[in-house]
mmCIF file of C-alpha atoms and ligand atoms in Angstrom:
data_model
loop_
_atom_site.group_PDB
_atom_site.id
_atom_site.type_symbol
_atom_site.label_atom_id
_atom_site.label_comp_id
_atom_site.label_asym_id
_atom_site.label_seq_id
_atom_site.Cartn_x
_atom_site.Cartn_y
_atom_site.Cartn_z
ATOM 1 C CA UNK A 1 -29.275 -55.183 12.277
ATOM 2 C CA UNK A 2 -28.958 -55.514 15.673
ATOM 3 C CA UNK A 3 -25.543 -53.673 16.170
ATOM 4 C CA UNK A 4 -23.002 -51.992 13.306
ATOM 5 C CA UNK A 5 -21.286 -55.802 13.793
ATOM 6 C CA UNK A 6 -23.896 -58.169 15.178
ATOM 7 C CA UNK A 7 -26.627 -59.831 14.113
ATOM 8 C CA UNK A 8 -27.961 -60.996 17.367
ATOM 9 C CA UNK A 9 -26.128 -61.128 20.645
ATOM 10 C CA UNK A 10 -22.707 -63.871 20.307
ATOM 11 C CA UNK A 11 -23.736 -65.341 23.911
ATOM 12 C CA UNK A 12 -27.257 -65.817 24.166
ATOM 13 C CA UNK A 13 -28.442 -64.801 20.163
ATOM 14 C CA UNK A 14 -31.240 -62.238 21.687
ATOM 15 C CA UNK A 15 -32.198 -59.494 19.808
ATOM 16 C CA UNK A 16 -34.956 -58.023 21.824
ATOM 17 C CA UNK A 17 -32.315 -56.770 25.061
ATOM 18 C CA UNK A 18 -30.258 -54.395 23.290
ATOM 19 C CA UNK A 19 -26.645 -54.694 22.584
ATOM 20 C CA UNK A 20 -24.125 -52.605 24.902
ATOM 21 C CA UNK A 21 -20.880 -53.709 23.377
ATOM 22 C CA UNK A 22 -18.583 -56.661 22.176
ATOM 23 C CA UNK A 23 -21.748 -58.366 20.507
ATOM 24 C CA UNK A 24 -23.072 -58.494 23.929
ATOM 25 C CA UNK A 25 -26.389 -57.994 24.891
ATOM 26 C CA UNK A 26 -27.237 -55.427 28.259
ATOM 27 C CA UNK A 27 -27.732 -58.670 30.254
ATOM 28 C CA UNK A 28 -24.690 -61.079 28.979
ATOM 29 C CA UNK A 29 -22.649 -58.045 29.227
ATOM 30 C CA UNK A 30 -23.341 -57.231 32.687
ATOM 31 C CA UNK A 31 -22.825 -60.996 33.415
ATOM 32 C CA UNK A 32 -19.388 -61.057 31.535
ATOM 33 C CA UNK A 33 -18.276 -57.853 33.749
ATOM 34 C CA UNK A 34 -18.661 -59.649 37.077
ATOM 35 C CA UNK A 35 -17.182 -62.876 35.916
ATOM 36 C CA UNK A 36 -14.356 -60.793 35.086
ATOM 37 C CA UNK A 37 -14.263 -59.030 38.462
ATOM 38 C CA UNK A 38 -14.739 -62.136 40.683
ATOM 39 C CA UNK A 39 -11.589 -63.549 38.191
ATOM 40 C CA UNK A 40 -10.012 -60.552 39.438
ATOM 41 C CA UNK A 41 -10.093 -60.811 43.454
ATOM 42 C CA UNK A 42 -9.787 -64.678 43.016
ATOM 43 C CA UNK A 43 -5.968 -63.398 41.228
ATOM 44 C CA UNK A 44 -5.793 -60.547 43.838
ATOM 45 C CA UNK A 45 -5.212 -63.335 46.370
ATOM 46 C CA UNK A 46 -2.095 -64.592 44.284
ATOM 47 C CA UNK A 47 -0.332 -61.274 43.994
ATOM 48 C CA UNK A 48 2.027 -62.101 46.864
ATOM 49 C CA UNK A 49 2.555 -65.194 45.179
ATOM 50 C CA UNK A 50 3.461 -63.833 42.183
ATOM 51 C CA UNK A 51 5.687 -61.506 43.786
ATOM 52 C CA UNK A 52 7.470 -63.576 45.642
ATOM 53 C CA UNK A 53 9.640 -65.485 43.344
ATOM 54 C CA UNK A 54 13.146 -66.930 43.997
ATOM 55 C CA UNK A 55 15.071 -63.850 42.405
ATOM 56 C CA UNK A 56 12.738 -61.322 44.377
ATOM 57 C CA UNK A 57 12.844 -63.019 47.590
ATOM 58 C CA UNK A 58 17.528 -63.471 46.981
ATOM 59 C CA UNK A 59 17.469 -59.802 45.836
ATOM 60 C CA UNK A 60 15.573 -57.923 49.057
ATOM 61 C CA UNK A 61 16.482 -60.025 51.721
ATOM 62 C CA UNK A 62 20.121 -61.351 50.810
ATOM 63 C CA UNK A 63 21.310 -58.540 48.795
ATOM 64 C CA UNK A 64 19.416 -55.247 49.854
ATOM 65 C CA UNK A 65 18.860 -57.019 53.356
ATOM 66 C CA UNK A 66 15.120 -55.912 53.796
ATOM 67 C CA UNK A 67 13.723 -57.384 56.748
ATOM 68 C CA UNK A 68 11.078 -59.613 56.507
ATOM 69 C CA UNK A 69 8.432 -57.239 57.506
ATOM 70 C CA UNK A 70 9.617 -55.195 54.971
ATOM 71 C CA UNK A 71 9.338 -57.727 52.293
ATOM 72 C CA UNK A 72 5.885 -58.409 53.254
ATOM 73 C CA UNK A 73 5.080 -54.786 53.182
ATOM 74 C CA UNK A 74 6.245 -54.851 49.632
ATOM 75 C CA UNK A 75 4.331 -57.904 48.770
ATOM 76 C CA UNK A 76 1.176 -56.964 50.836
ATOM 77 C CA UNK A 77 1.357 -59.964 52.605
ATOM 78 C CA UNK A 78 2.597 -61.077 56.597
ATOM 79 C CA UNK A 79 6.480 -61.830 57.466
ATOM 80 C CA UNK A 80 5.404 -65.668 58.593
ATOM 81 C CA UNK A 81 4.668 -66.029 54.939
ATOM 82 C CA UNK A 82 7.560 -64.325 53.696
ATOM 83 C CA UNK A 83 9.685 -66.587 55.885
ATOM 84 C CA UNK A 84 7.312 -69.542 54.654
ATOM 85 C CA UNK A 85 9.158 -68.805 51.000
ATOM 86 C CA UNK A 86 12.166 -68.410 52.111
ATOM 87 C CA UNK A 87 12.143 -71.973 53.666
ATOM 88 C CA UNK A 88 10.524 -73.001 50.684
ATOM 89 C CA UNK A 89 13.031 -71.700 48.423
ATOM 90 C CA UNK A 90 15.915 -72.733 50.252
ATOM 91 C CA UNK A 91 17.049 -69.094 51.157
ATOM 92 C CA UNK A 92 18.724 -69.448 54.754
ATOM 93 C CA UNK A 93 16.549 -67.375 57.132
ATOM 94 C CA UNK A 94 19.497 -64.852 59.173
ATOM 95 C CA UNK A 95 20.198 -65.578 62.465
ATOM 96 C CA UNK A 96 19.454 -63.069 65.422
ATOM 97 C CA UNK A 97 22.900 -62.419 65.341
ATOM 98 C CA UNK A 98 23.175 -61.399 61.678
ATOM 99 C CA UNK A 99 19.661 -59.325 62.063
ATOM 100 C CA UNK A 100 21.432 -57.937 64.998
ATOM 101 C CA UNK A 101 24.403 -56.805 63.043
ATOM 102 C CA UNK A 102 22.713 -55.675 59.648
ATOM 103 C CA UNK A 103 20.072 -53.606 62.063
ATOM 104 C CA UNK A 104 23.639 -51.893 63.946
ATOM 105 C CA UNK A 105 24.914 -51.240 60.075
ATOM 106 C CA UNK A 106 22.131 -49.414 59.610
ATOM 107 C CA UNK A 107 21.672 -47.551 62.161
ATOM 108 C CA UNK A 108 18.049 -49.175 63.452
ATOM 109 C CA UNK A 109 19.433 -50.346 66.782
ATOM 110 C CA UNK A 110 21.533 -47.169 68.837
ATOM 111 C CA UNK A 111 23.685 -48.187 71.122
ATOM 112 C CA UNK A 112 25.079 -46.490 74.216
HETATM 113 ZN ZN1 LIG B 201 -27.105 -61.885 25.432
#
């Protein structure tokens, strides 16, 4: 036998590399791992994405009031694309007047 479970390796059916694990041969396995890793950093790209969703976006900029650099601090991504979703989602972007009076509330802006 060519492993406890295997006959021969389930992607290419060698029996002369030997098996490493998963019915995988040393050389199909090593290709599977990097398949899965360039799968991964082509999803890495999406995070943002995925973490900007309607509800997010409502909850930290309408109702905890996070600025938009904050938001894209959070998402790991830059505030013109966190204003991008906003648009896109239909959430009204504050005016410099609003930013202006949530930045007095808390105490980012001192006045004299
Ligand atoms: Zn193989």
């Amino acid at each position: 036998m060519w492993s406890r479970k295997f006959e021969k390796c389930i992607n290419c059916g060698t029996r002369e590399v030997n098996h490493v694990a998963k019915g995988l041969c040393r050389r199909c396995y090593t290709l599977k791992t990097e398949a899965n890793h360039k799968n991964f950093e082509r999803h890495r790209r999406g995070v943002a994405d995925e973490f900007l969703t309607r509800e997010r976006l409502y909850e930290l900029y309408v109702e905890k009031q996070f600025s938009l650099t904050d938001i894209g601090k959070l998402a790991g991504c830059t505030r013109v694309n966190v204003h991008y979703k906003l648009q896109k989602f239909g959430i009204d972007a504050r005016s410099k007047t609003e930013v202006r009076t949530i930045a007095l509330d808390r105490g980012k802006i001192h006045t004299t």
